[in-house]
Coordinates of C-alpha atoms and ligand atoms in Angstrom, one line a residue:
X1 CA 48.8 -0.7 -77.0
X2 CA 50.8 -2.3 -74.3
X3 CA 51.1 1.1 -72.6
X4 CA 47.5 0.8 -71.7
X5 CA 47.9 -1.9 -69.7
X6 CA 50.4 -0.4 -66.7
X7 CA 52.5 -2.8 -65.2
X8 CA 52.1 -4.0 -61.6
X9 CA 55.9 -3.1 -60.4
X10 CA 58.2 -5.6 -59.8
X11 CA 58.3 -4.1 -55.6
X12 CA 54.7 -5.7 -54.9
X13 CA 55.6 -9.7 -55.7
X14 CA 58.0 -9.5 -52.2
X15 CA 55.2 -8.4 -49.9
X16 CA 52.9 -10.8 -52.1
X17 CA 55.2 -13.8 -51.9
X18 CA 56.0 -13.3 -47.9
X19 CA 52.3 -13.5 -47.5
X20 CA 51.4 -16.2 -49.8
X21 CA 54.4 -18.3 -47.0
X22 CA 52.7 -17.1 -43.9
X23 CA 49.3 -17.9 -45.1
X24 CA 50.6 -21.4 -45.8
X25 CA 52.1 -21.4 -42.5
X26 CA 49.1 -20.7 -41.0
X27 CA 47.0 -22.8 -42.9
X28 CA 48.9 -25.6 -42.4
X29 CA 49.1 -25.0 -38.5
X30 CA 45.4 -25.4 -38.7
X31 CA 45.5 -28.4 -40.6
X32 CA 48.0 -30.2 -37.7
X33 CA 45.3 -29.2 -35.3
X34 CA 42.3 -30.7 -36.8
X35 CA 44.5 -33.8 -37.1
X36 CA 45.2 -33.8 -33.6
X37 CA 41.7 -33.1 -32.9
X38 CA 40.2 -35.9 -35.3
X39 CA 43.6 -37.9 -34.1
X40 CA 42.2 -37.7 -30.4
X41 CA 38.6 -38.9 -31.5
X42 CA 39.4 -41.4 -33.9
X43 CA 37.1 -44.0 -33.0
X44 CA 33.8 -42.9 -34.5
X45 CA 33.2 -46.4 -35.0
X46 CA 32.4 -46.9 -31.4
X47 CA 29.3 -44.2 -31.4
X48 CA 27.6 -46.6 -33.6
X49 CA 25.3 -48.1 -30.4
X50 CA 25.5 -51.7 -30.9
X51 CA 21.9 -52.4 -30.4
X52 CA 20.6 -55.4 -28.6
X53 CA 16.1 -55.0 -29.4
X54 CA 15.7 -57.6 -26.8
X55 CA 17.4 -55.7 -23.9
X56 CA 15.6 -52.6 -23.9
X57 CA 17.6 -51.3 -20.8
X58 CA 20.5 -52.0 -22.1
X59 CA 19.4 -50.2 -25.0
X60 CA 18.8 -47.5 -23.0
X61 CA 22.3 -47.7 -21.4
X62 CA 23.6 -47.5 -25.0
X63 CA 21.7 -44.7 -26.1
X64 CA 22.6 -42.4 -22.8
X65 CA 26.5 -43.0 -23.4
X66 CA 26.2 -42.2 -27.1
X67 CA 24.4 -38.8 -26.2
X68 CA 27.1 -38.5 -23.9
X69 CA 30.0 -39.0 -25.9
X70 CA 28.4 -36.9 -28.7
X71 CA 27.8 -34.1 -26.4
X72 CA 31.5 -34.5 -25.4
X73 CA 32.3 -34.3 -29.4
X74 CA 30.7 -31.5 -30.2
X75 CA 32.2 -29.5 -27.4
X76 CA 35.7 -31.0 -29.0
X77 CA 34.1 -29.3 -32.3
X78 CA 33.3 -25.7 -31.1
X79 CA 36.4 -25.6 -29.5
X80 CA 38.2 -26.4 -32.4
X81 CA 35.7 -24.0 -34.4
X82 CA 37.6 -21.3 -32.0
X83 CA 40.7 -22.1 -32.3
X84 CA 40.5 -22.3 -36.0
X85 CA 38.9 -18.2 -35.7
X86 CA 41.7 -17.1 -33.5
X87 CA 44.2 -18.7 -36.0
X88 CA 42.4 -16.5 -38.8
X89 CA 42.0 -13.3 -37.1
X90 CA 45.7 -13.6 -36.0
X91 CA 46.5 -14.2 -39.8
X92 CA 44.5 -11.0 -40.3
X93 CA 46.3 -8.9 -38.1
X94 CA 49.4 -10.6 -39.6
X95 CA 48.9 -9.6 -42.9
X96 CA 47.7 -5.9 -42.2
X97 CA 50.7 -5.5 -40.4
X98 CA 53.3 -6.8 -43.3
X99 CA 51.3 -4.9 -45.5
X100 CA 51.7 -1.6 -43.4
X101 CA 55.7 -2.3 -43.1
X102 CA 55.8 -2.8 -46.9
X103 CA 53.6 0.1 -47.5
X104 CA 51.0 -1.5 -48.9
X105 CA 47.5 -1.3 -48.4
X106 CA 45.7 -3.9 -45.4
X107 CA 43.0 -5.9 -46.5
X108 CA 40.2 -4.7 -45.1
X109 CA 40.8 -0.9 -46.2
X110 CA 41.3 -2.5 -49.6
X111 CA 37.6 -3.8 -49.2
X112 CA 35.5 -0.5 -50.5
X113 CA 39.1 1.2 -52.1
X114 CA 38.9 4.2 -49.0
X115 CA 41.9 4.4 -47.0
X116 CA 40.5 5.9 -43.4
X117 CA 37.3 4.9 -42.5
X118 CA 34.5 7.6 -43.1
X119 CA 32.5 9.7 -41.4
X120 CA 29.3 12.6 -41.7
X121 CA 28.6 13.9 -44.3
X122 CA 31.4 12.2 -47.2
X123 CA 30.1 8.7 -45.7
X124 CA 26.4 9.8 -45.9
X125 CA 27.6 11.0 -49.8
X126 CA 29.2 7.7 -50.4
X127 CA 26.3 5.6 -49.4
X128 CA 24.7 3.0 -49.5
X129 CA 20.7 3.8 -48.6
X130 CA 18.5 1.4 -47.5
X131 CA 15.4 1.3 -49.9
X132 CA 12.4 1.0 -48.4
X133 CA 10.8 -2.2 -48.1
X134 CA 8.7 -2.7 -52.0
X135 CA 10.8 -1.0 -53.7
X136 CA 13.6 -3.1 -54.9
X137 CA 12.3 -4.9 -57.2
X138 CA 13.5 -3.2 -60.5
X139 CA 17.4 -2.5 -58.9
X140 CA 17.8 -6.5 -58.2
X141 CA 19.3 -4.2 -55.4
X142 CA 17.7 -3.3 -51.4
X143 CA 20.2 0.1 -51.0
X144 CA 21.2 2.7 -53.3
X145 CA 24.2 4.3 -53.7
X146 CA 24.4 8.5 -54.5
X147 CA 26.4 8.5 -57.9
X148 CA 30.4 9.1 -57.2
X149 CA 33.2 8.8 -59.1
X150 CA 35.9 5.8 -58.0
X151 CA 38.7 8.1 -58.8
X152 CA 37.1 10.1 -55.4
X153 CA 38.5 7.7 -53.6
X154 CA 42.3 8.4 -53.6
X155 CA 41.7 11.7 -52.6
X156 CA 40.3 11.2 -49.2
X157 CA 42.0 14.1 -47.8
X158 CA 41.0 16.6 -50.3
X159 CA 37.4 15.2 -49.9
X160 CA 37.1 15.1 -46.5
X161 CA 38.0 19.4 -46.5
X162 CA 35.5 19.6 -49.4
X163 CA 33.2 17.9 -47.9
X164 CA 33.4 19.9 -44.5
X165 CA 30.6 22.0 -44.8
X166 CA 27.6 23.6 -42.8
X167 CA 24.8 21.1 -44.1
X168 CA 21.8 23.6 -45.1
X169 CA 24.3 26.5 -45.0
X170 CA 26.3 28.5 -47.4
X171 CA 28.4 26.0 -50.0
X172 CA 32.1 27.7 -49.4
X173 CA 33.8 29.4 -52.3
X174 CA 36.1 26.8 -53.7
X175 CA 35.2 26.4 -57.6
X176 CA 38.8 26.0 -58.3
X177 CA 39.5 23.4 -55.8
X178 CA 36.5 21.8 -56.9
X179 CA 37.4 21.4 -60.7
X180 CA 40.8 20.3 -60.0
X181 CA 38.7 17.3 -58.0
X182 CA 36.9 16.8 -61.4
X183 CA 39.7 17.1 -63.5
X184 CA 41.3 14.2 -61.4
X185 CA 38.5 12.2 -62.6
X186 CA 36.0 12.7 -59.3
X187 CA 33.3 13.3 -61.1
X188 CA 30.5 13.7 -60.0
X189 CA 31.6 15.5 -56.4
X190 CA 30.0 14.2 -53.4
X191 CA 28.5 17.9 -51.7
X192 CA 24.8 17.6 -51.9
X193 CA 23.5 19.9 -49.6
X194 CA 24.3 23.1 -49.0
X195 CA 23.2 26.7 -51.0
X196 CA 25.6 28.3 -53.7
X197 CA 26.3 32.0 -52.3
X198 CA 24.1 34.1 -54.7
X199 CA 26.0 37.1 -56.4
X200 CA 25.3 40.6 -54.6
X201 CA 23.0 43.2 -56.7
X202 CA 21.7 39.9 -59.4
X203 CA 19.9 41.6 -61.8
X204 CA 17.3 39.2 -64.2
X205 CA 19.0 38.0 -67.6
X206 CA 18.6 39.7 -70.8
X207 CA 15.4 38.3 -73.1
X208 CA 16.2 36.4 -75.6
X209 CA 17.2 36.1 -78.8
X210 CA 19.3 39.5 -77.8
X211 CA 20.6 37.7 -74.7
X212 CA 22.5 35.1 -77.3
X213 CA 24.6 38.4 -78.4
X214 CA 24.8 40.7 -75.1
X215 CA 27.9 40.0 -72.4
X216 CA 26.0 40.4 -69.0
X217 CA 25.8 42.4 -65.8
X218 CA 29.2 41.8 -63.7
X219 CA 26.6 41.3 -61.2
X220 CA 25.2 38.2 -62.2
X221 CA 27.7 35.8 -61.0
X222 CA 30.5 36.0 -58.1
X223 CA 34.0 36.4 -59.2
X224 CA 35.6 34.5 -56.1
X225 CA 37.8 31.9 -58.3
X226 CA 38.8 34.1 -61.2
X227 CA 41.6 36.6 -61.6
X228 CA 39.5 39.0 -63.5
X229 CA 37.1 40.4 -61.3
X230 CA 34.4 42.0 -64.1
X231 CA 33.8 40.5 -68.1
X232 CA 35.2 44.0 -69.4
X233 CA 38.8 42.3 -68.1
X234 CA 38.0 39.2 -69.5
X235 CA 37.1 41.1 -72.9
X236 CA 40.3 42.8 -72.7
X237 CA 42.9 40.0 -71.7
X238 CA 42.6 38.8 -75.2
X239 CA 44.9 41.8 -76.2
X240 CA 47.5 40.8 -73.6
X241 CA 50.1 39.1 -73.4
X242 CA 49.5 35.7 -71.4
X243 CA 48.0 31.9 -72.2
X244 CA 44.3 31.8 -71.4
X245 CA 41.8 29.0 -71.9
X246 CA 40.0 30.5 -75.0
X247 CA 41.5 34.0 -74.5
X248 CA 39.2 35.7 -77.0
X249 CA 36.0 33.8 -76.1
X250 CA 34.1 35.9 -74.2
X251 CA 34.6 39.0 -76.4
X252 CA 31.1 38.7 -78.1
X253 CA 32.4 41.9 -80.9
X254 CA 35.5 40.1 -82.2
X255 CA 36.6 37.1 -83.4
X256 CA 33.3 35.2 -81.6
X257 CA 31.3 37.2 -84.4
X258 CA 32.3 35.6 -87.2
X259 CA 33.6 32.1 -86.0
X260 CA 31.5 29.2 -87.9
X261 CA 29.8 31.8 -90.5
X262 CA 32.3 30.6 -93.4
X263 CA 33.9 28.1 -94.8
X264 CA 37.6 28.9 -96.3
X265 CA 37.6 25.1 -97.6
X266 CA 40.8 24.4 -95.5
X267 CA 40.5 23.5 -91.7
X268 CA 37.7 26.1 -91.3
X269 CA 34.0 24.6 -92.1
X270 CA 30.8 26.3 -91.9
X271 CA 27.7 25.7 -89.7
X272 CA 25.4 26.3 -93.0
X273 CA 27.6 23.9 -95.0
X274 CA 27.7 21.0 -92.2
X275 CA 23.8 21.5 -92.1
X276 CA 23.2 21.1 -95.9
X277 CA 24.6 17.7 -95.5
X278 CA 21.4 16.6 -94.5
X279 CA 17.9 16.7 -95.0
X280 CA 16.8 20.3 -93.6
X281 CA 15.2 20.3 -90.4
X282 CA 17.0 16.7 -89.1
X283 CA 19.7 18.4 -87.2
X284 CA 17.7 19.2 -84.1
X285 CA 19.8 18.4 -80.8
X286 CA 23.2 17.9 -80.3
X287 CA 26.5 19.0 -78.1
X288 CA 29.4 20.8 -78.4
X289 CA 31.7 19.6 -76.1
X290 CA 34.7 22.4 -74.6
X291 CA 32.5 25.0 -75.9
X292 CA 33.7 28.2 -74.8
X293 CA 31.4 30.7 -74.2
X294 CA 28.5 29.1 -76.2
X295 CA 28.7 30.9 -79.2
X296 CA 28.6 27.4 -81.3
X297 CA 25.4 27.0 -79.5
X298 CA 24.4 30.7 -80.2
X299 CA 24.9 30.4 -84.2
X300 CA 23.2 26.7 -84.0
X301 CA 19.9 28.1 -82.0
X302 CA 19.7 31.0 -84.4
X303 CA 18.9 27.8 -86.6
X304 CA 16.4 26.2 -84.5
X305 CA 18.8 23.5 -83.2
X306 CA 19.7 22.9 -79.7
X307 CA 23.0 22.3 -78.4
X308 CA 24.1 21.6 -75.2
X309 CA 27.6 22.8 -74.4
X310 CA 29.8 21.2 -72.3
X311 CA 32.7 23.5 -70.5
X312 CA 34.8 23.9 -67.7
X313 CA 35.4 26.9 -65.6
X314 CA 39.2 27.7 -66.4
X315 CA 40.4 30.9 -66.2
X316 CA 36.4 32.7 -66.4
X317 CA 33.1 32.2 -65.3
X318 CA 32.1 30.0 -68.8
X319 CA 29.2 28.1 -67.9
X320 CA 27.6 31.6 -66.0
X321 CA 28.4 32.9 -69.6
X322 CA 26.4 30.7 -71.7
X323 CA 23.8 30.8 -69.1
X324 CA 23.0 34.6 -69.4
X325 CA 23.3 34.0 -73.2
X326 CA 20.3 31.9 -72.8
X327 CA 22.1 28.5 -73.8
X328 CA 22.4 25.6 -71.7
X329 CA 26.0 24.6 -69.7
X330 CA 26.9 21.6 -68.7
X331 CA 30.0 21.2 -66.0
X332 CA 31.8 17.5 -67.1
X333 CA 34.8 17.8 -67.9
X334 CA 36.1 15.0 -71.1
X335 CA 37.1 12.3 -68.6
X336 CA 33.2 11.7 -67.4
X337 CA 31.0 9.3 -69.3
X338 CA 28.4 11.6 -71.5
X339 CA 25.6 12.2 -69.6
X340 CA 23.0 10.9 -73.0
X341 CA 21.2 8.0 -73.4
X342 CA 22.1 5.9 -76.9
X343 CA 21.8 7.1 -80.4
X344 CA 19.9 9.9 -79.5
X345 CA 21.9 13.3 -80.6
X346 CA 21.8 14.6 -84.1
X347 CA 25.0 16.3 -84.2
X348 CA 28.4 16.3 -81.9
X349 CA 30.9 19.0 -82.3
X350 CA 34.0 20.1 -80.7
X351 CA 36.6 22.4 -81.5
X352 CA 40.3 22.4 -80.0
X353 CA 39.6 20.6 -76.7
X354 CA 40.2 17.0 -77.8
X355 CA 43.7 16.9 -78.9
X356 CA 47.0 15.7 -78.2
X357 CA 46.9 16.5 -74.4
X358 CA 44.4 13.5 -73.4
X359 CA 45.9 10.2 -73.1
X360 CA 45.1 7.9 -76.0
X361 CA 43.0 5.7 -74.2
X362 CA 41.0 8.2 -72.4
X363 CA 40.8 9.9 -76.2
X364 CA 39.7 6.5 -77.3
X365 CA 37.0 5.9 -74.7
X366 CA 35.7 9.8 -75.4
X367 CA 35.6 9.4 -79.3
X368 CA 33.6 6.0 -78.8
X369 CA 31.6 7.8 -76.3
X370 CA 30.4 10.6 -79.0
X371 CA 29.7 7.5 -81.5
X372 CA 26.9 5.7 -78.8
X373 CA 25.7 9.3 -78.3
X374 CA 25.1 9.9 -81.8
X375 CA 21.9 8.2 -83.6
X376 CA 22.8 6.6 -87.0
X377 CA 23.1 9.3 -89.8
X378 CA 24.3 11.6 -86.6
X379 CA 27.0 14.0 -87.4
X380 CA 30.8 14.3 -85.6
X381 CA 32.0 17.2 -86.5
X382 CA 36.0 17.4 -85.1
X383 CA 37.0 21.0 -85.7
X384 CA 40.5 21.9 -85.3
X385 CA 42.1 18.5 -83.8
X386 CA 46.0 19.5 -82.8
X387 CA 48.7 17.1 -82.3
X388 CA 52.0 16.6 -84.1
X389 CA 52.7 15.3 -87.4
X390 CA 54.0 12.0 -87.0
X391 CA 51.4 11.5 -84.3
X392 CA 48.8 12.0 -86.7
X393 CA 49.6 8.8 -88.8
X394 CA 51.0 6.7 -86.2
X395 CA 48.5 7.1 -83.8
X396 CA 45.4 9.3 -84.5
X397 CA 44.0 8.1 -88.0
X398 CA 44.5 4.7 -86.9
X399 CA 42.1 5.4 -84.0
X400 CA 39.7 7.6 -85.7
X401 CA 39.7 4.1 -88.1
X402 CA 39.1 2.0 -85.3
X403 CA 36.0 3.8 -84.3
X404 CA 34.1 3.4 -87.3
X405 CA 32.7 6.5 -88.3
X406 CA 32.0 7.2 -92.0
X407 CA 34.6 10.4 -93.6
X408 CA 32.0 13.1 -95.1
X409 CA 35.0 15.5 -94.7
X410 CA 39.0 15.3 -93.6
X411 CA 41.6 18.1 -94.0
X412 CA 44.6 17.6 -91.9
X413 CA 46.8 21.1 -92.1
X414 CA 49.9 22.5 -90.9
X415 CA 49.6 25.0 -87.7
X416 CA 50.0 28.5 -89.5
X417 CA 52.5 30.6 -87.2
X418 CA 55.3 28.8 -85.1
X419 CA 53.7 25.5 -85.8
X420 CA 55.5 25.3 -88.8
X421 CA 59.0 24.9 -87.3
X422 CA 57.8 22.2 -84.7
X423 CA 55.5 20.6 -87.1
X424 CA 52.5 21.1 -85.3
X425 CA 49.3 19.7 -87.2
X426 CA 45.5 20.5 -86.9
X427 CA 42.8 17.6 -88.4
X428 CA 39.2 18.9 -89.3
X429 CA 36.8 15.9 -90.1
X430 CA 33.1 15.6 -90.5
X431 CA 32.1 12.3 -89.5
X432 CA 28.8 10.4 -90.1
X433 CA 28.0 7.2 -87.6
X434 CA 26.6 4.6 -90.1
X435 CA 23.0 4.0 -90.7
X436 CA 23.1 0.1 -89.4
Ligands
LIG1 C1 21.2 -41.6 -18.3 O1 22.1 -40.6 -17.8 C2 21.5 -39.7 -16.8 C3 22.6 -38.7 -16.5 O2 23.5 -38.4 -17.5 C4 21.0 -40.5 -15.7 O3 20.4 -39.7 -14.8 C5 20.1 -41.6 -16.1 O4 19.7 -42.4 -15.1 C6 20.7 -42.5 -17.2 N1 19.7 -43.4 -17.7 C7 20.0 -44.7 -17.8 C8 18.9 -45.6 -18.3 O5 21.1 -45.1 -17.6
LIG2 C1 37.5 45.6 -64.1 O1 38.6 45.0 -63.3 C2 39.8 45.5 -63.6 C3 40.8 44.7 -62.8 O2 40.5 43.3 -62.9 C4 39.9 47.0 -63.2 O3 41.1 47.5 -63.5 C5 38.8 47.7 -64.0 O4 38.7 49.0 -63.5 C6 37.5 47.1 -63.8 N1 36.5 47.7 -64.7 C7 35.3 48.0 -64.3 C8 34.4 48.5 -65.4 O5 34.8 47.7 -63.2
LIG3 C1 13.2 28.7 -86.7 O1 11.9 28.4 -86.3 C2 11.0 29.5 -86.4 C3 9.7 29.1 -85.8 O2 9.3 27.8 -86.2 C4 10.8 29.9 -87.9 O3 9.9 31.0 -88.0 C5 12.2 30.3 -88.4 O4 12.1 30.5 -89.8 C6 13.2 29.2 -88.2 N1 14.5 29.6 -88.5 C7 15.3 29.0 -89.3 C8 16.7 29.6 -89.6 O5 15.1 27.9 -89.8
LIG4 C1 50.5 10.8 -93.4 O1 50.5 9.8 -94.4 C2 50.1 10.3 -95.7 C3 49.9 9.1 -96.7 O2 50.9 8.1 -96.3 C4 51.1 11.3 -96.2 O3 50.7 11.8 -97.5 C5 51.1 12.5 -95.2 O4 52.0 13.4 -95.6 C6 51.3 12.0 -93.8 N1 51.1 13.1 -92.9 C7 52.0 13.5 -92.0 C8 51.5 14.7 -91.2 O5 53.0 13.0 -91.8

């Protein structure tokens, strides 16, 4: 668990340490001047007027000289006041510049985590917004702030050249730079306004319930960002050669077909059996997160439930697919927060993305995030978990123990083909968040 917890290298206490001296320095340097200062008007004692009631002039006298000699003191005091604010700035510059010749970051750039100051239309995307007036009362806040994701901000560079863009024009074709923004955990992207190019010769979608079965026009999307430039390549790629992200998905005839229809009592459960675990009718919404092409979705909505699939675009046009089947997308990738309100969903299901490649924590965080989604009695159903063997006990049941779901189902099984030899391991589990 310490691993969680990186560090701070050893490299940052020497820049840390100099400045922790030269802030002494300098505070102490300030402290000898207001010495000097309240050294030179010590005598504070003699601005008490010594009043005499029955010599009014003199009185008089009194009371001119101490106006005097306050005026005189508080001119001592705004000098003093400047003195002291030259002192600081200087520090200021001071410590920007160690900070520069140790490579760290200066102060005020560490203010709002940006390193260059910003500009158009990433600054106008970054916020904040003045609300108007009235309207603050339920934010406890007077500006808004367009949603962004903090892990944006060290990629200035690669935001500033996605974010240069003709504001009302065209978007520019860049899905794949785009996602690899996501994948780095900016999420959501800053570019608001501007029109996605619409795909020459769009021809309307098929009606349903055939659309949840029929691979659409090549005309309904652009095919910029892919290698494959129609779905009759993507169909075929799955008897090349090659790695793919779900190489076979998008052929609707062949293995999509019968995926989910039975359940071989090993790692392989069926839709129809997860449903009869509950009352019928009480699995109604739900997601499928790293869905594919949608066809969990498809074989759900053929039995009245709706599920929301969450996909990336890697290596095809996904979330066009499961749009023309009818089915509703959604672009996060696993990193982002789920985008549902508390105990809400019915059923969560997702096959082969989470698995060893996601580190623990961020596995953690994702697995907890499907359990707030989920309303008590919900259903988490993890198809086809991968990791290795020993990583199974060591580190993943501990973790699916931590998170407190209830076991309705768990079959852990060896990787058929060359997982054998490298004792590769898949986990299939159908989970139940508790009641109370
Ligand atoms: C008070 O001082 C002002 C100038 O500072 C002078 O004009 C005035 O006569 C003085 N009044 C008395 C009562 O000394
Ligand atoms: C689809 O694209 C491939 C190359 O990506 C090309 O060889 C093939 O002819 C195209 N097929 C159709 C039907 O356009
Ligand atoms: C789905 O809902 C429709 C309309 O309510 C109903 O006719 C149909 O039988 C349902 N299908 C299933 C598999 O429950
Ligand atoms: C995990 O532990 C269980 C019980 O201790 C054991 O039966 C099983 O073989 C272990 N699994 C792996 C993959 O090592």
């Amino acid at each position: 668990m310490d691993d969680y917890h990186p560090k701070k290298g050893i490299q940052h206490q020497t820049p840390t340490r100099t400045k922790l001296k030269i802030l002494l320095l300098v505070i102490s340097t300030n402290l000898l001047s207001i010495y000097l200062f309240s050294g030179e008007s010590n005598h504070w004692k003699d601005y008490a007027p010594r009043i005499h009631l029955w010599d009014s002039e003199l009185l008089l006298r009194e009371l001119n000289s101490t106006q005097d000699k306050l005026t005189h003191s508080q001119r001592q005091l705004s000098d003093l006041h400047r003195r002291l604010a030259t002192s600081n700035s200087l520090l200021e510059t001071l410590l920007t510049d160690l900070g520069r010749v140790h490579g760290d970051k200066a102060t005020q750039e560490d203010l709002d985590g940006w390193k260059d100051e910003l500009f158009g239309e990433l600054k106008l995307a970054v916020g904040p917004h003045k609300l108007p007036l009235g309207y603050t009362a339920n934010l406890g806040s007077d500006e808004l702030f367009p949603v962004l994701g903090s892990a944006c901000r060290p990629h200035q560079e690669e935001l500033i050249e996605y974010m240069s863009y003709k504001v009302g024009g065209e978007c520019p074709s860049d899905e794949v730079f785009a996602q690899r923004l996501m994948l780095k955990g900016c999420e959501p992207l800053p570019r608001r306004r501007c029109h996605p190019a619409s795909p020459k010769g769009y021809v309307e979608p098929t009606p349903f319930p055939e659309s949840l079965w029929t691979i659409p026009p090549d005309t309904s999307i652009t095919w910029d960002a892919y290698t494959c430039k129609n779905y009759s390549c993507l169909v075929n790629r799955n008897k090349e050669r090659g790695s793919y992200d779900c190489k076979d998905c998008f052929d609707l005839g062949g293995r999509e077909k019968v995926r989910w229809l039975f359940d071989n009592g090993g790692l392989d459960y069926g839709i129809d059996g997860v449903l009869s675990t509950r009352k019928p009718g009480t699995i109604r919404i739900g997601l499928d997160i790293g869905g594919g092409s949608g066809t969990f979705a498809a074989r759900m909505r053929e039995r009245n439930v709706t599920i929301v699939t969450s996909t990336m675009n890697f290596d095809g046009p996904f979330n066009s697919f499961i749009a023309s089947r009818g089915l509703v997308p959604m672009h996060v990738s696993v990193a982002h927060r789920l985008p549902f309100f508390d105990n809400t969903l019915d059923i969560v299901h997702s096959m082969h993305v989470l698995s060893n490649w996601i580190p623990d924590v961020m596995l953690e965080f994702a697995l907890y995030d499907i359990y707030r989604v989920l309303r008590p009695g919900g259903l988490f159903w993890l198809d086809h978990f991968f990791c290795i063997g020993t990583q199974l006990n060591s580190s993943y049941v501990p973790m699916f123990d931590r998170i407190g779901f209830n076991k309705l189902r768990w079959t852990a099984g060896r990787k058929l083909d060359r997982g054998i030899e490298k004792n590769e391991w898949y986990l299939s589990a159908l989970l139940e968040k508790p009641m109370t």
